[in-house]
Tab-separated table of C-alpha atoms and ligand atoms in Angstrom:
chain	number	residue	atom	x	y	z
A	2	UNK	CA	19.602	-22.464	-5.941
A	3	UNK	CA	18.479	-18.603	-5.777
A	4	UNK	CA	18.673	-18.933	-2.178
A	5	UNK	CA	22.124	-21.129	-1.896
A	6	UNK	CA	23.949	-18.748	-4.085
A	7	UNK	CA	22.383	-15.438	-3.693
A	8	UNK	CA	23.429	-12.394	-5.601
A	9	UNK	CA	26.392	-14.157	-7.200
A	10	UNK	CA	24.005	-16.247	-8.800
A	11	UNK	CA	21.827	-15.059	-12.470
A	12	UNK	CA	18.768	-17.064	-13.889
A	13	UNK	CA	19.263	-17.733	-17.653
A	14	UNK	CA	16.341	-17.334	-19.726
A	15	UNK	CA	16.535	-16.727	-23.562
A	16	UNK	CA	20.312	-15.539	-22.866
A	17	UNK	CA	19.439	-12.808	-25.292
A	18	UNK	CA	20.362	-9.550	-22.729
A	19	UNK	CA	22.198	-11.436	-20.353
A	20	UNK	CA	24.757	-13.009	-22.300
A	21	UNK	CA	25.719	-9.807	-24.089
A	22	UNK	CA	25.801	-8.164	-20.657
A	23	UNK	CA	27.681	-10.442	-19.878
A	24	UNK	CA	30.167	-10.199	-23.135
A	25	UNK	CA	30.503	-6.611	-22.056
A	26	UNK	CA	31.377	-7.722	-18.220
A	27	UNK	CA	28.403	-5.314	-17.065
A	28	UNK	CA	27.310	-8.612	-15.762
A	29	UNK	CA	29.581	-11.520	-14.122
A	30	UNK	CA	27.825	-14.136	-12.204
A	31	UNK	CA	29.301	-16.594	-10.686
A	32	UNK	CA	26.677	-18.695	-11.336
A	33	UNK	CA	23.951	-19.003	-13.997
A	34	UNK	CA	20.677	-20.815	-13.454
A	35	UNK	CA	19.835	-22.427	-16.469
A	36	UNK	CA	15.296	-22.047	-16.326
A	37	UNK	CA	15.241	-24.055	-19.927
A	38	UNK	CA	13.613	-26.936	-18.381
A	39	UNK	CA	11.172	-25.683	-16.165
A	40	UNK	CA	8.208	-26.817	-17.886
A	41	UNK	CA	5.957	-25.081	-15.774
A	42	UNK	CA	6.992	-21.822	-16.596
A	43	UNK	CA	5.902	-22.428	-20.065
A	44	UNK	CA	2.554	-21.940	-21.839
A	45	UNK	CA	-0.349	-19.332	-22.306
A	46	UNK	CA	-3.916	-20.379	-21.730
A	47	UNK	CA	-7.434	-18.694	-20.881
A	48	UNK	CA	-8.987	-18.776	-17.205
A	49	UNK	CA	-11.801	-17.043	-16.332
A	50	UNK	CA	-11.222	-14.260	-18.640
A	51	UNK	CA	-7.916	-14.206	-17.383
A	52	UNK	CA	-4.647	-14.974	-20.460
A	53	UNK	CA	-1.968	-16.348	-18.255
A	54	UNK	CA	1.569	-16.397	-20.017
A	55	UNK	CA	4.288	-18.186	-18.639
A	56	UNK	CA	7.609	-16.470	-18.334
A	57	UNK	CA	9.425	-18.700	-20.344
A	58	UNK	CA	7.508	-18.631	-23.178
A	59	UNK	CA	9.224	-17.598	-26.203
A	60	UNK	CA	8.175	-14.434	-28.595
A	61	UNK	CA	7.962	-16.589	-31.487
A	62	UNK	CA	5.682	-19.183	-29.025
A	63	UNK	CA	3.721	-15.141	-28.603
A	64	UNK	CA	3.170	-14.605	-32.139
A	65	UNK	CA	2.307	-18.354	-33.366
A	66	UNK	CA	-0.566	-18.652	-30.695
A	67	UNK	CA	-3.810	-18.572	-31.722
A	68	UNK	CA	-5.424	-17.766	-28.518
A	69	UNK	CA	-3.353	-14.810	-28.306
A	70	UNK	CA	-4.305	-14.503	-32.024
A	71	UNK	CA	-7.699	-14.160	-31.258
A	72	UNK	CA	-8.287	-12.512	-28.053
A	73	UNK	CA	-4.855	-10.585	-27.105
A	74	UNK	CA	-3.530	-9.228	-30.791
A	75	UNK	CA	-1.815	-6.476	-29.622
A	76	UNK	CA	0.580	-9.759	-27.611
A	77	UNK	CA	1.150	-10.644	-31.451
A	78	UNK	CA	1.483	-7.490	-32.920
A	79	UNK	CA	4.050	-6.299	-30.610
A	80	UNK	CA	6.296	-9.328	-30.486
A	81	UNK	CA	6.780	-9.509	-34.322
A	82	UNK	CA	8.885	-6.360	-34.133
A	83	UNK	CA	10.713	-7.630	-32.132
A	84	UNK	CA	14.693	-8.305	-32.987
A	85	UNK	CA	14.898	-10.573	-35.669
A	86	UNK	CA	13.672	-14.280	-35.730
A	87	UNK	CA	16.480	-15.515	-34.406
A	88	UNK	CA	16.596	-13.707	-31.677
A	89	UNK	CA	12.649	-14.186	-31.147
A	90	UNK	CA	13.116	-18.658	-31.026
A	91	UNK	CA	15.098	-17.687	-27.669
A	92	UNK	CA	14.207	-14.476	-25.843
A	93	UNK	CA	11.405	-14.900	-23.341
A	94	UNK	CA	8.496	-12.684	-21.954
A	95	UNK	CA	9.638	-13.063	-18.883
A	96	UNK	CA	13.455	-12.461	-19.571
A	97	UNK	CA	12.151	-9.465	-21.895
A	98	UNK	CA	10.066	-8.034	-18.284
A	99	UNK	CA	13.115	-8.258	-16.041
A	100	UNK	CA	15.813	-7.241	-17.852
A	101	UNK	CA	13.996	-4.065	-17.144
A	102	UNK	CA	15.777	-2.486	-20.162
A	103	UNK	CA	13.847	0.655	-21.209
A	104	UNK	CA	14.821	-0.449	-24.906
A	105	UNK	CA	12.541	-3.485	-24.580
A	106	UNK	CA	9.123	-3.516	-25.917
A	107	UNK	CA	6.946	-5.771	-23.896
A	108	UNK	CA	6.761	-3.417	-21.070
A	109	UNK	CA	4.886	-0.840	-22.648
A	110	UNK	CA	2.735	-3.724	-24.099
A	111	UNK	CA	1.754	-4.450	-21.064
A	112	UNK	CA	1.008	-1.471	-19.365
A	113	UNK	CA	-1.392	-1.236	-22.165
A	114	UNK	CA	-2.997	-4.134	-21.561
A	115	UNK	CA	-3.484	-3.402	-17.668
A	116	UNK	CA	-0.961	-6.578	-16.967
A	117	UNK	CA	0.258	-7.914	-13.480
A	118	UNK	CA	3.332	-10.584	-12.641
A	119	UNK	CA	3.525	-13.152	-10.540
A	120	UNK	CA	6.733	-13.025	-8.265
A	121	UNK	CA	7.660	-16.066	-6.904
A	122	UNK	CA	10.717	-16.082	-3.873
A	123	UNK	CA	11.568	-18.250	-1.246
A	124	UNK	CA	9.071	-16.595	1.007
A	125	UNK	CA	5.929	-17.161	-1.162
A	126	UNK	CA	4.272	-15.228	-4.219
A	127	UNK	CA	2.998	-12.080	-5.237
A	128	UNK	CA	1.142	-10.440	-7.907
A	129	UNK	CA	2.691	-6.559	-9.408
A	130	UNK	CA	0.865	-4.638	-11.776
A	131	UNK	CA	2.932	-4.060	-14.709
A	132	UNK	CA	2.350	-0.019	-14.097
A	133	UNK	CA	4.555	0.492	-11.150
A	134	UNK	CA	6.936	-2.986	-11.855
A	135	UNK	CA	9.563	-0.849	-13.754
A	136	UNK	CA	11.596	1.649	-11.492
A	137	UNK	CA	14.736	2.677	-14.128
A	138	UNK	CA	16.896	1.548	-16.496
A	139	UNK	CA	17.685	-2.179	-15.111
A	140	UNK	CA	15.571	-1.633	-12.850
A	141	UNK	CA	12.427	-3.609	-11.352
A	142	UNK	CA	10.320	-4.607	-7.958
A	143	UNK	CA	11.784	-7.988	-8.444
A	144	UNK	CA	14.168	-8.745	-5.104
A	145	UNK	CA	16.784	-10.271	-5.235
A	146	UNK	CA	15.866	-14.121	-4.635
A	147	UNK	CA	12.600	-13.507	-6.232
A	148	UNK	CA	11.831	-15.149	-9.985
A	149	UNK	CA	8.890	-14.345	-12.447
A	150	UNK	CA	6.847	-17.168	-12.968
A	151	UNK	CA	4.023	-15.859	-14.955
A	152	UNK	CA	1.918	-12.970	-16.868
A	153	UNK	CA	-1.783	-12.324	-16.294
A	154	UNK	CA	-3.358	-10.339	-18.806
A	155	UNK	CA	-7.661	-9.519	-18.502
A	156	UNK	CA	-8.625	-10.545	-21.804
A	157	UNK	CA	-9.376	-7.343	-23.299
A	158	UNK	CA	-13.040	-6.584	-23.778
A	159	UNK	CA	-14.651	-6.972	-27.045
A	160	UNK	CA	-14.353	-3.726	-29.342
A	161	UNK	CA	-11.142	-2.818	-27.732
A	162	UNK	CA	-8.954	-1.253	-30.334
A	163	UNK	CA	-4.920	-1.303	-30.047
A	164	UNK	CA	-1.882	-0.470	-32.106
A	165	UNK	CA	2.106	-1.176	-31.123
A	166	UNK	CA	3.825	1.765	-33.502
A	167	UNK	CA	7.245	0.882	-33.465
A	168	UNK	CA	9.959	3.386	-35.151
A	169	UNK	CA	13.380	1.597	-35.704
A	170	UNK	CA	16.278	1.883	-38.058
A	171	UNK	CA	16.230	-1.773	-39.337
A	172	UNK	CA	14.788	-5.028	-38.328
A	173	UNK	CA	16.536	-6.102	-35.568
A	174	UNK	CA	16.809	-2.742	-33.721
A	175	UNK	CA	15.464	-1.347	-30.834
A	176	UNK	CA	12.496	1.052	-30.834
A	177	UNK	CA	13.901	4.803	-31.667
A	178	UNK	CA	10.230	5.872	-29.957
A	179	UNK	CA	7.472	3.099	-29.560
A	180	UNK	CA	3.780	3.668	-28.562
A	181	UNK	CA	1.628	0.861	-27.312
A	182	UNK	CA	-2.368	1.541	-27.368
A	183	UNK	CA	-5.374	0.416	-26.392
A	184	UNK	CA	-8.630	2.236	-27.042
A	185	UNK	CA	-12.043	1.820	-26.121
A	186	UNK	CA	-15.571	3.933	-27.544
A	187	UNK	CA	-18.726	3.888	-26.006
A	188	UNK	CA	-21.534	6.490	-26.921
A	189	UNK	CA	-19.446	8.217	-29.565
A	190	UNK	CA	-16.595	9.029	-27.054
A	191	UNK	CA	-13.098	7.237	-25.764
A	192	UNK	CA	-14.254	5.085	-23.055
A	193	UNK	CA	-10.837	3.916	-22.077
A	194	UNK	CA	-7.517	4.700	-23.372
A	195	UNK	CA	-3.681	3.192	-22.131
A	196	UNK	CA	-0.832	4.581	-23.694
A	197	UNK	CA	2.692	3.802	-23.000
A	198	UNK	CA	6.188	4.754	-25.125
A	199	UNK	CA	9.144	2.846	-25.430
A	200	UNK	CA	13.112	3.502	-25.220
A	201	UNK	CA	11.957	7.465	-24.697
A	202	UNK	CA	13.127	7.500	-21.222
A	203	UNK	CA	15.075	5.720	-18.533
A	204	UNK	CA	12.119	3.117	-18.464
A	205	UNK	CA	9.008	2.866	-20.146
A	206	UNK	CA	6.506	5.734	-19.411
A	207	UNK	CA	2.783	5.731	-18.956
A	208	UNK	CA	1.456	8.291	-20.912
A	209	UNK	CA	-1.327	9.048	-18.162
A	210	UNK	CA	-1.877	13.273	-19.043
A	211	UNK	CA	-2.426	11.667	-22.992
A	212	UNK	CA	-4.691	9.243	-21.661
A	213	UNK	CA	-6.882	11.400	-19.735
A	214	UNK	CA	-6.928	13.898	-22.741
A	215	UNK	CA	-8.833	11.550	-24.246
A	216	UNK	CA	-10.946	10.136	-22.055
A	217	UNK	CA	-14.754	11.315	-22.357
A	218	UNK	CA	-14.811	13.028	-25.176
A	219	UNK	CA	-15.288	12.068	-28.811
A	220	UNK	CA	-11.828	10.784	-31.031
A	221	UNK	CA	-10.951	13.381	-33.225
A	222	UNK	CA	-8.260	15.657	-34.764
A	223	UNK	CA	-8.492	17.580	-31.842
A	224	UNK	CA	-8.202	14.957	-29.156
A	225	UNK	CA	-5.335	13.408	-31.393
A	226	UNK	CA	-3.223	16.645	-31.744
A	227	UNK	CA	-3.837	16.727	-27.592
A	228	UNK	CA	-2.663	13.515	-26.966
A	229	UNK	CA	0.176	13.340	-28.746
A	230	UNK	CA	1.583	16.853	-27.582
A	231	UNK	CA	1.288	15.295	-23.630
A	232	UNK	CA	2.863	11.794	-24.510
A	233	UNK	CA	5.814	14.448	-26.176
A	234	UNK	CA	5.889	16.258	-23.377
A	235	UNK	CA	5.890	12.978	-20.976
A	236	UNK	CA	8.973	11.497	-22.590
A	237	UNK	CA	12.683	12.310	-21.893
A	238	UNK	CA	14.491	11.002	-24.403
A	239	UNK	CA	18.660	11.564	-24.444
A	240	UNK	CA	20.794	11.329	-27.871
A	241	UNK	CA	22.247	8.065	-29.222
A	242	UNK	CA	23.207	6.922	-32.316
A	243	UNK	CA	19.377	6.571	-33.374
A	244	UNK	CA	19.044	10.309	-32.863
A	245	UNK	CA	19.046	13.613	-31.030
A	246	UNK	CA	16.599	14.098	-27.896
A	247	UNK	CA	14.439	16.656	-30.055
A	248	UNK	CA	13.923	14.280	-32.486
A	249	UNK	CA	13.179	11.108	-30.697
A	250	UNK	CA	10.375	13.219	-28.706
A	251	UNK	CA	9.225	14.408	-32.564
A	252	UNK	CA	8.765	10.641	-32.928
A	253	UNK	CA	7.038	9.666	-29.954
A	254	UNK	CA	4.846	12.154	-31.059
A	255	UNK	CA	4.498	10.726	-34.059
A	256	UNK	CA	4.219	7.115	-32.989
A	257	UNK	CA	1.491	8.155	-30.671
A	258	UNK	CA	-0.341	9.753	-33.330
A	259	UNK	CA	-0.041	6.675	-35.416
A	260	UNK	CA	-0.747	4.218	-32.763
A	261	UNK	CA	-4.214	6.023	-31.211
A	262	UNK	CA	-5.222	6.552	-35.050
A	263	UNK	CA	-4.907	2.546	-36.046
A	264	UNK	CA	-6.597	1.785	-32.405
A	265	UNK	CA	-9.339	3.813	-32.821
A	266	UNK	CA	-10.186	2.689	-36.472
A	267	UNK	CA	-10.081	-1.178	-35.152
A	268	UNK	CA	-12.313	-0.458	-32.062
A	269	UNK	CA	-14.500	1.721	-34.025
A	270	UNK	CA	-15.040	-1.537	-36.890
A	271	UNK	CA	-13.813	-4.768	-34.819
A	272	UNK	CA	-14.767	-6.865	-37.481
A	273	UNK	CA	-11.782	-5.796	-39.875
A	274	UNK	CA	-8.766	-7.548	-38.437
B	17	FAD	C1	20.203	-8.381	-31.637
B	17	FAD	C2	19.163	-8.214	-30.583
B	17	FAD	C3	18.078	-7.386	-30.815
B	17	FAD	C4	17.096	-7.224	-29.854
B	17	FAD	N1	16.027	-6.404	-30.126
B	17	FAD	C5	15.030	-6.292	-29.225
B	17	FAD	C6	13.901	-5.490	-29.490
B	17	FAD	O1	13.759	-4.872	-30.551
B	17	FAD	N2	12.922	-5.422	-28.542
B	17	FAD	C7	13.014	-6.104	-27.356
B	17	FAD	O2	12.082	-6.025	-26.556
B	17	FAD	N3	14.077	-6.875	-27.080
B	17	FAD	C8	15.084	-6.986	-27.978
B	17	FAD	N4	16.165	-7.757	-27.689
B	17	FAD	C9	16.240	-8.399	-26.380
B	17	FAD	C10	15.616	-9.778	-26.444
B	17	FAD	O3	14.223	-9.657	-26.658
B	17	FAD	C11	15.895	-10.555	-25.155
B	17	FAD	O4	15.694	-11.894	-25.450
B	17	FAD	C12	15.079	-10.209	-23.953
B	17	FAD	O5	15.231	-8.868	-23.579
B	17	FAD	C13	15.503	-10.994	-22.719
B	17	FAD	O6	14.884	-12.217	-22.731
B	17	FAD	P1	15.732	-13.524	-22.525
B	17	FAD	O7	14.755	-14.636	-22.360
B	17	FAD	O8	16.748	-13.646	-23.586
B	17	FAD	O9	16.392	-13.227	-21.077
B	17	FAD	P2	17.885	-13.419	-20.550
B	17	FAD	O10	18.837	-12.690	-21.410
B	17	FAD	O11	18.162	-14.854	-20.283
B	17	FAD	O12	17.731	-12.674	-19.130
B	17	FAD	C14	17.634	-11.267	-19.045
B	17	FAD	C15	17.619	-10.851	-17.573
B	17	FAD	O13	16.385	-11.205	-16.966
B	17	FAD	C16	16.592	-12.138	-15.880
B	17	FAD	N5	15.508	-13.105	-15.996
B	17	FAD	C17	15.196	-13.857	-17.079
B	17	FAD	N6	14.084	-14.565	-16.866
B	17	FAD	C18	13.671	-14.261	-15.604
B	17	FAD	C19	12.569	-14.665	-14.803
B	17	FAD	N7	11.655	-15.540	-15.250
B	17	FAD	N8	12.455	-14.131	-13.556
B	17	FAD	C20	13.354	-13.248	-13.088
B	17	FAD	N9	14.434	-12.828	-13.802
B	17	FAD	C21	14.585	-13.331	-15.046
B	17	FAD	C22	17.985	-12.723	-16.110
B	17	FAD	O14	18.579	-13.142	-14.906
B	17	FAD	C23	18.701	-11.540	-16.728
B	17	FAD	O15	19.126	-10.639	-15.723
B	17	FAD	C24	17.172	-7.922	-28.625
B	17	FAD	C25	18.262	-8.778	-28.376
B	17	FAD	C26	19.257	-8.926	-29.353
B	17	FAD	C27	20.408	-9.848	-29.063
C-alpha cells in the first residue's frame, strides 16, 4: 500500500504523534495505513543474546515484560516515564523511533543500549544502528516507502549498570533534559560508558566527549564533575515553556550527573535491583 500510494500515504501506529500532527494540519495524509493488525510486528523475545522488539509493541507491553525485566531494565525503566498510562496502552516503540521527535525518549534509550532497526521497503531490508538513525527534528534514515519492522538490542552484559534520569514538569510531559546511561567497571575503572540526552537539542545527542571522559579511569567525583560539564557543553537546548536554554543545559547537567551516579552504583553491586 506504501508503494501504491506513496508519500500521500502515513502508517498509523499508536496514533499518539501522528494524530495530533495531524489535529494541528502539520500532517495531512491522504491516506493512513492502519499497522494494528500486523501480528508480526508484535512481540519481544531472546535469540542468541540478541532482545528483538517488534515495532508495534506497546510501552506498557515494554514495561510488563519480564524478559525485558530481567535482562534489558533500562527498556523498563525508561518506558514508565513515559506520558501517562493512557497514552503508554497505544504508543509503540516503533512509532516512538520514527516520529523522530527529539522530545521522545526511546531514542536516547537506545543509543545507550548500542541498538540497531530493521528497515523493511519494497526493495528488501536493512539493519541501522540507532547512533546515526536520527538526523533532526522529524527527521530519520527511514525513506520514504520504507517501514520499521523491528528492534535488536545485544542483551547487555552482566554487571552493566544503567539509569534513564528524566526531568519533567508533571507526569505526562516531555523530558525538560533526559540522560540515558549505561556503565560498565572492570579492574576498578569504567570499562564502557553510553550516554545520550533527550529533548536538549534538535534530536537526541550522543554524549561521546562525556563518554570518553570516563572511559579508563576509575568513577569518581572527578570523572563525574568531567562528564557532566561535556554532556552540558554537547547539548543545545532553545527556550520553551519548560525553560530558558541556560537552564535546560543546567539540567542536562544535572540529569547526567544523576544518571552516571545510579549506573555506576548498580554495576558496581548488580545484585541490588
Ligand atoms: C499527552 C502525550 C504525552 C506524551 N509524552 C511522551 C513522552 O514523555 N515521551 C515520549 O517518548 N513520547 C511521548 N508521547 C508520544 C507517544 O509516546 C507516541 O505514542 C509515540 O511518539 C509515537 O508512537 P505511536 O505508536 O503512537 O506512533 P504514531 O503516532 O502512530 O506514528 C508516529 C509517526 O511514526 C510513523 N510510524 C509509526 N510506526 C512506524 C513504523 N513501524 N515504521 C515506520 N514509520 C512508523 C507514523 O507514520 C508517524 O509518522 C506523548 C504523547 C502524548 C499524546
Amino acid at each position: 500500500m506504501l508503494g501504491t500510494h506513496g508519500e500521500t500515504a502515513k502508517l498509523l501506529a499508536g496514533g499518539h504523534s501522528l494524530l495530533p500532527m495531524m489535529k494541528l494540519r502539520f500532517a495531512q495524509p491522504d491516506h493512513l495505513i492502519d499497522l494494528g493488525r500486523l501480528a508480526g510486528l508484535k512481540g519481544i523475545r531472546e535469540e542468541n543474546g540478541t532482545l528483538w522488539i517488534g515495532a508495534m509493541t506497546t510501552e506498557n507491553e515494554l514495561i510488563w515484560s519480564t524478559l525485558l525485566q530481567a535482562r534489558c531494565p533500562l527498556i523498563v525503566e525508561g518506558a514508565r516515564q513515559i506520558a501517562d498510562p493512557q497514552v503508554r496502552y497505544r504508543g509503540t516503540l516503533g512509532g516512538d523511533l520514527s516520529h523522530g521527535d527529539p522530545g521522545n525518549d526511546h531514542p536516547a534509550l537506545m543509543i545507550a543500549l548500542d541498538a540497531s532497526f530493521v528497515l523493511q521497503g519494497a526493495a528488501g531490508e536493512r539493519e541501522v544502528s540507532a547512533d546515526g538513525f536520527f538526523l533532526g527534528t522529524y527527521a530519520t534514515l527511514l525513506s520514504p516507502g520504507e517501514i520499521m519492522t523491528g528492534i535488536r538490542i545485544p542483551v547487555p552484559q552482566p554487571g552493566t549498570g544503567y539509569c534513564y534520569a528524566k526531568l519533567k514538569r508533571k507526569t505526562g510531559d516531555f523530558a525538560t533534559a533526559a540522560a540515558a546511561v549505561t556503565l560498565r567497571l572492570g579492574g576498578g575503572h569504567v570499562e564502557h560508558a553510553r550516554i545520550a540526552l533527550t529533548n536538549v537539542g534538535d534530536t537526541v545527542i550522543r554524549a561521546v566527549d562525556a563518554e570518553q571522559a570516563l572511559i579508563g579511569k576509575p568513577f569518581d567525583a572527578r570523572a563525574l564533575d568531567e562528564a557532566a560539564r561535556l554532556a552540558m557543553a554537547a547539548c543545545n537546548p532553545v527556550e520553551d515553556l519548560r525553560g530558558d536554554a541556560d537552564y535546560k543545559r543546567a539540567m542536562t547537567g544535572e540529569m547526567t550527573r544523576r544518571a552516571l551516579s545510579t549506573a555506576y552504583e548498580r554495576a558496581a553491586n548488580p545484585a541490588r535491583p
